[in-house]
Structure formats: C-alpha cells, structure tokens
Amino acid sequence: MSVFAGSGLGCVRGERPVFRQLSFAVESGTGLTLAGPNGAGKSSLLRLMAGLLQPAAGGLIWDGAAVTDDPEAHRARIAWIGHGDGVKPGLTALENARFWAEIAGATASSAAAALDRFGLAHLADTPARFLSQGQRRRLALARLVVARRSLWLLDEPTVGLDAASVAGFEAVLADHCRAGGMAVLATHIRIAVPGGQVLALGRTPARAAAEAR
Amino acid sequence: MSVFAGSGLGCVRGERPVFRQLSFAVESGTGLTLAGPNGAGKSSLLRLMAGLLQPAAGGLIWDGAAVTDDPEAHRARIAWIGHGDGVKPGLTALENARFWAEIAGATASSAAAALDRFGLAHLADTPARFLSQGQRRRLALARLVVARRSLWLLDEPTVGLDAASVAGFEAVLADHCRAGGMAVLATHIRIAVPGGQVLALGRTPARAAAEAR
Amino acid sequence: MHRFANPARFQRFSAAALPWFAGAAILCLGAGLYFSLFRSPADYQQGETVRIMYVHVPAAWMALFAYLVVAAGSVSALVWKHPLGEVVARAAAPIGAGFTLVCLVTGSLWGKPMWGAWWVWDARLTSVLVLFFLYLGYMALLGAFDDPVRGGRAASILAIVGVVNLPVIKWSVDWWNTLHQPASVARMDGPTIHPSMLLPLLLMAAGFGFYFAAVLLLRVRAELAARRIRALRLAAMEVEA
Amino acid sequence: MTRKRRRLLVLAVALGLLGASTALVLSAFQDSLVFFYSPSDVVAKGPPGDRSFRLGGLVEPASVARSADGRQVTFRVTDGANAIAVAYRGILPDLFREGQGVVTEGRMLADGRFEAREVLAKHDETYMPREVADALKKSGHWKEGEPAPVGGRPAARP
Amino acid sequence: MIGPLRAILLRDLRLALRQGGDAATVVLFFVLAASLFPFGVGPEPNLLARIAAGVIWVTALLSVMLGIDRLFLADHEDGSLEGLLTQPVPAAGIVVAKCAAQWLMSGLPLILATPILAVFLQLPAEGLPAMLAALALGTPTLVLVGAIGAALVLGARRGGVLLALLVLPLAVPVLVFGVAAVDAAVAGLPARPHLLVLGAMLLAALALAPIAAAAALRQALE
Amino acid sequence: MIGPLRAILLRDLRLALRQGGDAATVVLFFVLAASLFPFGVGPEPNLLARIAAGVIWVTALLSVMLGIDRLFLADHEDGSLEGLLTQPVPAAGIVVAKCAAQWLMSGLPLILATPILAVFLQLPAEGLPAMLAALALGTPTLVLVGAIGAALVLGARRGGVLLALLVLPLAVPVLVFGVAAVDAAVAGLPARPHLLVLGAMLLAALALAPIAAAAALRQALE
Ligand code: HEM
Ligand SMILES: Nc1ncnc2c1ncn2[C@@H]1O[C@H](COP(=O)(O)OP(=O)(O)OP(=O)(O)O)[C@@H](O)[C@H]1O
Ligand SMILES: Nc1ncnc2c1ncn2[C@@H]1O[C@H](COP(=O)(O)OP(=O)(O)OP(=O)(O)O)[C@@H](O)[C@H]1O
Ligand SMILES: [Mg+2]
Ligand SMILES: [Mg+2]
C-alpha cells in the first residue's frame, strides 16, 4: 500500500506562474482525475509528477520519501503517456509494442497480449503508418499493459478514441487499480476512474479577472 | 440555397480500400456529422471533400456541378481544419489569427473579433508557444470565423477543448448555419450540429469480422 | 480490379513479345560483337582503341533513351493516370542507370589513351554525370516513402523536371567547346563514320535496344506480379475471418 | 472558364520565361564562352598572372621535338595568327600529333614559354579505316590540316 | 491573389527574424565552412587565392541548401500547408512567396557577407564584382531548385540527405558558371556570357520550379 | 540497463535499414559534395591532389553533421523521447545507443566509400591508410559532438540553429588533426602522433558528450 502525494506545489512555465499551493494524494488502488479548463495546468502538473518538469515550490512524496531523493527509483515506478504517441510509422504495430516492452524489461510475448487487449491484434503486422489517429493512440496505450508500473501518468489518454475503445480503456484502468496500481490522468471527457477522486485545477482569481476583461 | 453532395464515393489509401459506395448530401443551413469507429475513414472522407485526396470512385457535386470541374472555386467555398492546428509558436495568438485573415482576404480587425469569440482575447499578445493544447486548438478554430466560407470541413474540431469551449464552438457552428453555411465534421464526442444529420461510417463487414477474431 | 484491366492485357502482350526481344538481342549482340571485334578495321587515327566505341556509343544512346522512357512513363502516370506508366518508369530506371554507368566507365577508359585523361569536367561529361545522379535520385525517391504510391508520384515529378538535362547532353558538344567530340552518326549531313565501322556500331546499338526492351518487359512483369500479390494479400486481410 | 484562363496565364508566363531564358543562352553563346585561351589571347592580353590556365589550338606542323629519353617534349601551339612554345614532360595521349587540336594546362614561364602540366588531345568526329584515309589523301580529296571527308563528302565542321 | 502571397512572405520573414538569427545562421555557416578550408588545405596564399572562387561558391551552395529542407517542413507538420493549399490561391504562387522569403533570409545575407570572405580567402579583387553578380543570379536559382527538392522529400525519411542527393546535381551547373564568371573576371576576360547563362538558368528555374514544387506539395498532402 | 540500450540501438538500425538505403544516401551525399570541388576549383590534378585530404575531411564532416540534427528530432516530436526519459535508464546511455546507431549508418559507410573518393580526388596512395584510420577515429567524435548540438537544438527556443553552429567550431580540431595525419603520411612522416590526438579527442567526447547531450535533452522536455 503506497501513497503518492504532492504538497504546496507551484509551477512556473515560461516565466508565468501556472498554479501554486497545490496539494494532492493518491493511494494504491485508486486514481486521480485532473480536471479544469484549458490552460489550467493539467499537463504541467503531470509533467511535474513525471519528473519532466521541476516544481517551482513544494515537492512530491512517495511513501514518505521525497521523489527528488531518488529520481531513478521514481522513474522505475511510473508509466508516462503524454500527448505524443511514441509510435514509429516505419515499424509494425507489434514491433512498436515490442520495442517498448524491451525498454521496460518485459517479455516480447507481453507485447502481443497488450495489442490484443486494445483490439489491435488484427493489425499486429500492419506498419503503424497505416493506422488511423485512434488506432495509433490505442497502440500508445498498449505500452501501459506491457510495462508493469505502479503509477500511470496519462495526459488526455482517450483523445481520438471511439466510444468502444474508451470503455475498453476504462476496463484496463480498473484492472490496474484492482491489482494495486494507481493512476493520475488529465481529461476533458468523463472517464470512470477507480476511487473517483477529482482534482479540479482552476483559473487563479487573477487570471479569471484578466479573462473577464 | 446550395447543396453539397457526394455519390458512390470510394477511397483507397496506401493501396487499401477504406470505404466504397458512399453517398451523402448536405444543404445550406445544416451540418453533417461523420461518426464511426477508429479507422472507419472519417478523416479520409473529409480530405476527399477538401480536395486533398482524389476519390478512387464516384464524385463530389456542388449545386449540380462536379467539384473537379473547378477545384479553385471549390477551394474558395471551403474552410478546412485538419488534425494540425496551423499555429506558429513564434507568433502571438493575434498574429496567427491575422495571418489566416489575410490569407482569406479578410480584414485584420476580424482576427481580433475571432479571438474574442473563442475566449482568447486576453491571450492575444501571448506567443502561441505558451498556449496549452486546448488554447491552441481554439486558436485554430478562430480561423473559421475569420474566413467567411460557406462549407466548413472539420476533423475532430473539439479535441482538447474543455466543456465550456465545446459549448462555445457549438454556438459558433449554429451561427454559421443560421447564416446559410454548412459544415461537415468528424467527431467521437457528441456535438450539437444544426440539422443533426449523421453519416455513420462503419467497418466493412469483412473488416468487422477480422476484428472480431 | 479495374486498375489492373489494362495491365492484364499488357501481361499477355509481353509474354508473347519477350522471347522475340530476347532472341533479337542475343542475335544482334552476337553478330555485333563479332563484327566489331574481328571484322571492323582499326581507325586511321585511334587505331585499335576505337573498338571501345562499339560499347560506349550504344550505351550512351540507351542511357538517354531509357531516361526518355522514364520521363514518358512518369508523364502518363501523373497526367493521364495510366496505371502502367509508373510501372514502366520504375522498371526502366535501374536499366538506364546501368547504361549510364557503362557509358561513363567506357568513356573514361577510352578517354585515357585518346585525350590523355580519364576524366575532364567538360559539358558533355558533366551533364552525363548529372544524368546518372538523376537516375540515382529517382530511385532513391521511389523508396524513400512509407507509402509506395507517394514515392512513385514524387519520383515522377523529379523525372519530368530532369528532362531539361537531355537536350543539354545532346547538344552540349555543339554549344560548348568540349573535349568530347561532336556527333558522328546522328547529324544533319549524314554520318561521318565509314560504313565498315558504322555497320557493327548499328548492330550493337540494335542489340542494346532489344536488350533494353527485353529486360524492361521482364521487370515490368515482375513488378505487376508483385503488385497483384500485394493486392491479393490486402484483399485476403479484408476477407479473412 | 476562369480556370482555363488562369491555366493559360500560368502556361503563358512559364513559356515566356523559358523563351527569355533561351534568348539569354543564345546571346551568351554569341559572346562565345571561352574554356581555353588561344595563343592570340595570350599575346593580346598577356598571361593571366601566374595562375595556371588552359591554352588551346593546333599543334604546329614540324614543331614537335623530343628529348633523348622521349619523355620531354616541346612543340608549338598555334591558332593561325600566333604561336606559343610549349614544354611538357610526361606521356602524351595517342592522338597527339602535328596538325591535331590540343588543350594544354599549365602556366607561363618567365621566358615566354608555356610549361604544360597536362596535354589533352582533341579529335574530330570522323572515323574511317587507315587505307581509306590514305586513299583519300592520295587521290587529293583530302589535304593535311583540313577536316576529313567521308564517302566523298566534306565533313561540315568549321 | 497578391494579398495572400504578401501575407505568406511577411509571415515567413517575421518568423525567421523572430527566431533570432536565422539569417545570421546561414551567414555564419557560410563563413565557418569557408574558413574550414584554410585549415583543411593549409594557409598557403597562392593556393588559397587559386581555389577561393571555388570554395566560396561551393560553401554558398551548401549553405543555401542547408536550410532549405525546412522550407515546407514546418508548415507541413503543423497543418499550415493543408490550410494554405485549401485556399483559392495558386499553389505555385505560394511556392514563389515562400522562396522569396527564403532567399531574403539566406541568399541575400550571404551575398552581403561575401566581400569579407573574399578578403579572408584572398580572392583577387578583380573577381569580386563578378562574384557578387554571379551570386545574385545564382542563389535565387539554387533556392528555386531547392524548393522542388524540399517539396519532393516532404514526408520522406531522411529528407535532408535525400534532398541534397536530388538537388546538388541540378545545382552543379550554377556552380560551374558561377565559378567560370569569377575566373573569367580574374583573368581579365568578360564575365558577361557566364552571367547571361546564369540569368537564363534563373529564368528557367522561375518558369519550372514553382509548378513542379506545387505539384509535389499537392501529392505530399495525399 | 543493457537490454533497453540494445533495444534502442536495434530499433534505430532497423528503422534506418527499413528505409532502404539510408546509409547509401549519406555516402552519396559525401561523394556528391566532394565531387563539387573539382567543379569549383578546376580540374588541375596537382591542385586537386593537394587539397584532396582537406576536401574529403570537410565533406565527411558536413555529411556526418547534415543528418545529425535529426538525431533526436523524430523521437522528440512523436513523444518517444518523453517515453524514454521517463524510464529508469540513464539518459546518457540512451544518447550513446542512439549515437552508435547513427555512426553505424553514417560514419561507417562513409569510411567504406572513402577509397573510391580518394581515387576520384587523386589523393596520393600513401595517404589512404592514414585517412581511413583518421576517419575511423574522427567520425565517432563528430557524431558525439553533433549529438550535443542535436540535443541543444531541440530545446532552444531562440536561435536553435545558432547553437548547432557552435558545434562546428568544436569539430574543427578533428578536422585539423585528421588532415594533418593524412598530410604527414603523404609526406612520408609518421601519422601516429596525429592519430593519437584524434583518439584522445574521441575518448574525451565519449566521456563528455553523452552527459552534456543528456542534460540538454532533459532541458528540451521541460
Ligand atoms: C566519361 C567520358 C564520356 C562520356 C560521359 C561520354 C558520353 C557520351 C554520350 C552521352 C554520347 C551520346 C551523345 C548523343 O547521343 O548525341 C556519346 C557519344 C559518343 N562518344 Fe562519348 N563520352 C565519353 C568519352 C568519350 C571518348 C573518350 C570518346 C572518343 C575518344 C567518345 C566518343 C564518342 C562517340 C564517337 C560518340 C558517338 C557520337 C554520335 O552520337 O554520333 N566518348 N558519348
Ligand atoms: N512550454 C511552455 N512554456 C511556457 N508556458 C507554457 C508552456 N506550456 C504551457 N504553458 C502555459 O502554462 C499554462 C498551463 O498549460 P497546460 O498545458 O498545463 O494546461 P492544460 O491544463 O493541460 O490545458 P489543456 O486542457 O488545454 O491541455 C498555460 O496557460 C500555458 O500558457
Ligand atoms: N496515410 C495513410 N496511408 C495509408 N493508409 C492510411 C493512411 N491514413 C489512414 N489510412 C488507413 O485508412 C483507414 C481510415 O483512416 P482514417 O484516418 O480516415 O480513419 P478515421 O475514421 O479518421 O479514424 P480515427 O477515428 O481513428 O481518426 C485506416 O484504417 C488506416 O489504416
Ligand atoms: Mg494539456
Ligand atoms: Mg481521423
């Protein structure tokens, strides 16, 4: 039973503050949905959590220890899916999945199973260049099942997915949490996340005033 | 009162048929939603309509005349927003909008009005590289209001938009149709489109069978 | 399947024509080699070295001709969307590149004893080198895209642009003061080659021409077969359950 | 209709540009592009510094002299009006002979001789067996230094 | 039709300027690459002077070509190109506008930097006017020819190197006549015929390149 | 840790090979750019022989550098880089793996093509072994130094290309010693001291470049 938490986080991007004094906590077996209007800082927060961005204030804590104490251990815990799909058009769907499996130290057979899980089995030998937007996104999500990491960090994971695939993704997420994993995801649509915790990032009062002008 | 129609359309991409024998008709003042699972061919159909792709069979007709008779006149009718945003990170939001206004032969002041319409007025002088995913998409959509074209062709226009912005976009779309415009859009979420016509692209029976394996 | 209707007819024609072209090539090349090596006289200036001509000149002509074929195929593919055009262009390019290479190599082998240099940067030689690189660029472009259809189209555009090089090659010897000699055969006032040397030359040229036609047909047939297989495989992927 | 007109316009512009381009090329050739200097050029303008350059013309008949080992050659290059002495050490191309065109590359020496680093032989486009050439010369159809006729026709090379 | 083209030209110029020193980059590459030669060849003045024209031209060619693979790339990747080609503006016009901007940001600064480089490489002074005239006629040709290549390789793998392979052979004649013009001027002969040929090539490129590049762009979007 | 790096190396090689003749493209550029020089400089054999070593080195440098700006670009743009840098694998290791693949697809074929070019440019035969040894030591250094530039370019908002240019001066010492080694061999002197310096530079690059490039990559993802 682990806990991933952040306290008093502040984020500055391009010399502008995005949010400040932000805190959260996620436990094994549950997820956290980041909600909020465009520009609220959902993506920024996720990047902080992944260690791609350094917080301007505050810190992240895993089971009581600061994440910055051992960033490599933190990276061994997380699976990151950002806006890009990380899919190479020149490789087949299976080769793409297998690459990420090897990177994560998983077996090649787990890659095939992951494709199956996301309804891509029939496209396994198709070069990824022939995949449509949504198929490509599903191929990216397949990485999650391959790398057995405990903390999933997902930036708008269901962009471009059709309704059936969104449901499939929700099932995968539920399985992950049932197995003791946790997930933080940013989304604009409703995704069923175990635990149902939502962190609403909002406009700061100052920003809201600026927009109201 | 114009009609934009396609009959018996077939599309081949990368030597594979995507769909065949597809027909549709849109009238002034209404819209057409393209729906269907990932890989059904929504984007491909939109590219056909924009003249970016040539149909393998069938043809497109505007008010009784084949579109291929005068592609330039057709291009003068359409406004295209594809998957890419066409936003230059180095220019400010306003400069971006103004560029597309000049390209469409509109006045520079209309660009500022368009930004306002999409809730970006307070970001007008911000370089586009600082915009979040959703803000950038809204900036792309602002092109629609600037270029007064009668046929909007939109590929997943609301990707990344927050709920409020989706509602705002629906209002813009309604205004456009009320003024006699028409729109064809592909989407996976529910967007209120005047007329409410939906074209469901499906898996071909064969493809569905293959995926069911 | 309408796309392959025309090629199907072509397959039938080519199956019938192929043996004839191949036979003619063997005959002409055999006779040509015999005459050029054993029966034709030495030149009054160049001596025995002149025999390089019987390979160099036909190779040079075919290098130009093959490029014309590539360009014509590209035009018919781009403008008239003829399904065979691109296949023919694709098939002709490597053969043409081969002829160009032969022309370059025999030319420099000939240049050393005659001119005193393997290579000089005169307009004829330079423009032939450019032709060689055009062939290479065409072939590189064909394979440079994930989507073979796109590669074909991009390469076709290049092939058409490259046509401007052909008149430069042909008339460079007249426009500039090149080290390479002006035309001896294809000239307004008739050939300046003695008939005893012209005959083997023309025989060899005919042999090279038939060889080109035969290999071209072969490669086109192979490409069409490969396409059919790809189409069948895709269809099978669709139907397969 | 507008589309056709626009296409015609594009075509007309493109053809016009190509036409102008051809005109420029032709006028350039009237100025005659020089790739080597003739002896008269060198006499008139003086040698182009101590840079090496190409000197071209005909090998003056009866001007070729070889050293004992046959490696050092001197000859004169002429264009009819002027002639320049050339010294060369090395292997001459097979086609090098008196009356034949040559292009030599090298630089002027202080004594007014041209020291060649490379000698290239130019030749014309006539090909015939030796006997035919001899017969033509014997019959007086062809004089030394003239373009060679083939089949009784004089070759049309100026 | 002029309005949109002007807009494209101005936007490209603004982007280039705002990125702080794109023009400076071309010039710097030009100067740097050319100054590699004294290192590579040794600083012997005679030798340098002899190869100066060639080195300046070769590096000018390489530096114009260096940036050109990006001519349509950014627009292709961010969707601008689709946006432009679905406008009622002739695609050939778009190509011309973009080439003009590209030349203003690469060819022109390069010409302005040439006199310095000429001193550095000890090009004889008589050759400089011919060099500048030849560059003024030749660099736009190189940009136009490069535009064909840039449009052809859009979406290809390793576009940059492939582009070089396609375009360098076509650029060789420009180089040959450019050098010939300078050499003629240094030798006291008229450079005019060579410059005329360069002008002819520019006109031919103006006639053919926009059409070919436009066709290539359209097929790149398929 | 070795598993992931091997995976990266193999993937990059497979991507390059699947593209059919990517290595060939680098070599072709190399040959093409080098053969521009006879056009520019004139065909005088003595002159060519004297500048041959310099020309081969300068073009080798340019062709290694030409493709290298894309070393991390595709991975950056499609999100792979984020994926890789959020793995428990040292970023420096990722850099090394990618550089190895890049060298195998550019430096190695280039070395194999050098003998042909040497004949073409009339490099004296005594210089060839030294040239090959120098290239074998120098091209990996160039790739490593180029990787720093490639990583810097990703992140830099302003003047990214300008930063890449800073790499070129760093590459100059490689060029200088590479040419010196060949010149020494041609002159009948031992090339060994120059080669030793090249080796030292390779080791230094191996020590520093991965760390510097890794830092730049992290920066780029901020
Ligand atoms: C690498 C060097 C050379 C190249 C690239 C080259 C290229 C060519 C080309 C492209 C043609 C065909 C021109 C046409 O169809 O009008 C040709 C024709 C010819 N070449 Fe060469 N050549 C080279 C060297 C030589 C040499 C050294 C000789 C003789 C000493 C020579 C003699 C001829 C002859 C006799 C023809 C036939 C002319 C005709 O069309 O009537 N070539 N060469
Ligand atoms: N690379 C960047 N450099 C500087 N500022 C940035 C950068 N990326 C985003 N920002 C700024 O940070 C703020 C938060 O951006 P972020 O991408 O985190 O928003 P978001 O909540 O993910 O929005 P969206 O729902 O549109 O994706 C934005 O207002 C934006 O202006
Ligand atoms: N550039 C391409 N080359 C070859 N095939 C392609 C290409 N783009 C798409 N396809 C194929 O065409 C089919 C239709 O793709 P398209 O992008 O039109 O689907 P879509 O309906 O837009 O899907 P999505 O909802 O995922 O965006 C896909 O199955 C895909 O395999
Ligand atoms: Mg976001
Ligand atoms: Mg789509």
PDB file of C-alpha atoms in Angstrom, chain A residues 3 9 57 66 73 99 116 135 155 161 178 182 200 211:
ATOM      1  CA  VAL A   3       0.881   6.740  -1.310  1.00  0.00           C
ATOM      2  CA  LEU A   9       3.280  22.565  -5.409  1.00  0.00           C
ATOM      3  CA  ALA A  57       7.752  25.287  -4.996  1.00  0.00           C
ATOM      4  CA  ALA A  66      10.839  12.934  -1.403  1.00  0.00           C
ATOM      5  CA  ALA A  73      13.606   4.856  -8.476  1.00  0.00           C
ATOM      6  CA  PHE A  99      10.213  -2.077 -28.501  1.00  0.00           C
ATOM      7  CA  ASP A 116      -4.905  -7.940 -28.069  1.00  0.00           C
ATOM      8  CA  GLN A 135      -5.651   3.179 -33.649  1.00  0.00           C
ATOM      9  CA  ASP A 155      -2.323  13.201 -20.433  1.00  0.00           C
ATOM     10  CA  LEU A 161     -10.661   7.035 -29.219  1.00  0.00           C
ATOM     11  CA  ARG A 178      -7.544  -3.634  -8.706  1.00  0.00           C
ATOM     12  CA  MET A 182      -2.547   3.957  -9.166  1.00  0.00           C
ATOM     13  CA  ALA A 200     -10.103  20.496 -10.176  1.00  0.00           C
ATOM     14  CA  GLU A 211     -10.095  36.882 -18.939  1.00  0.00           C
TER      15      GLU A 211
END
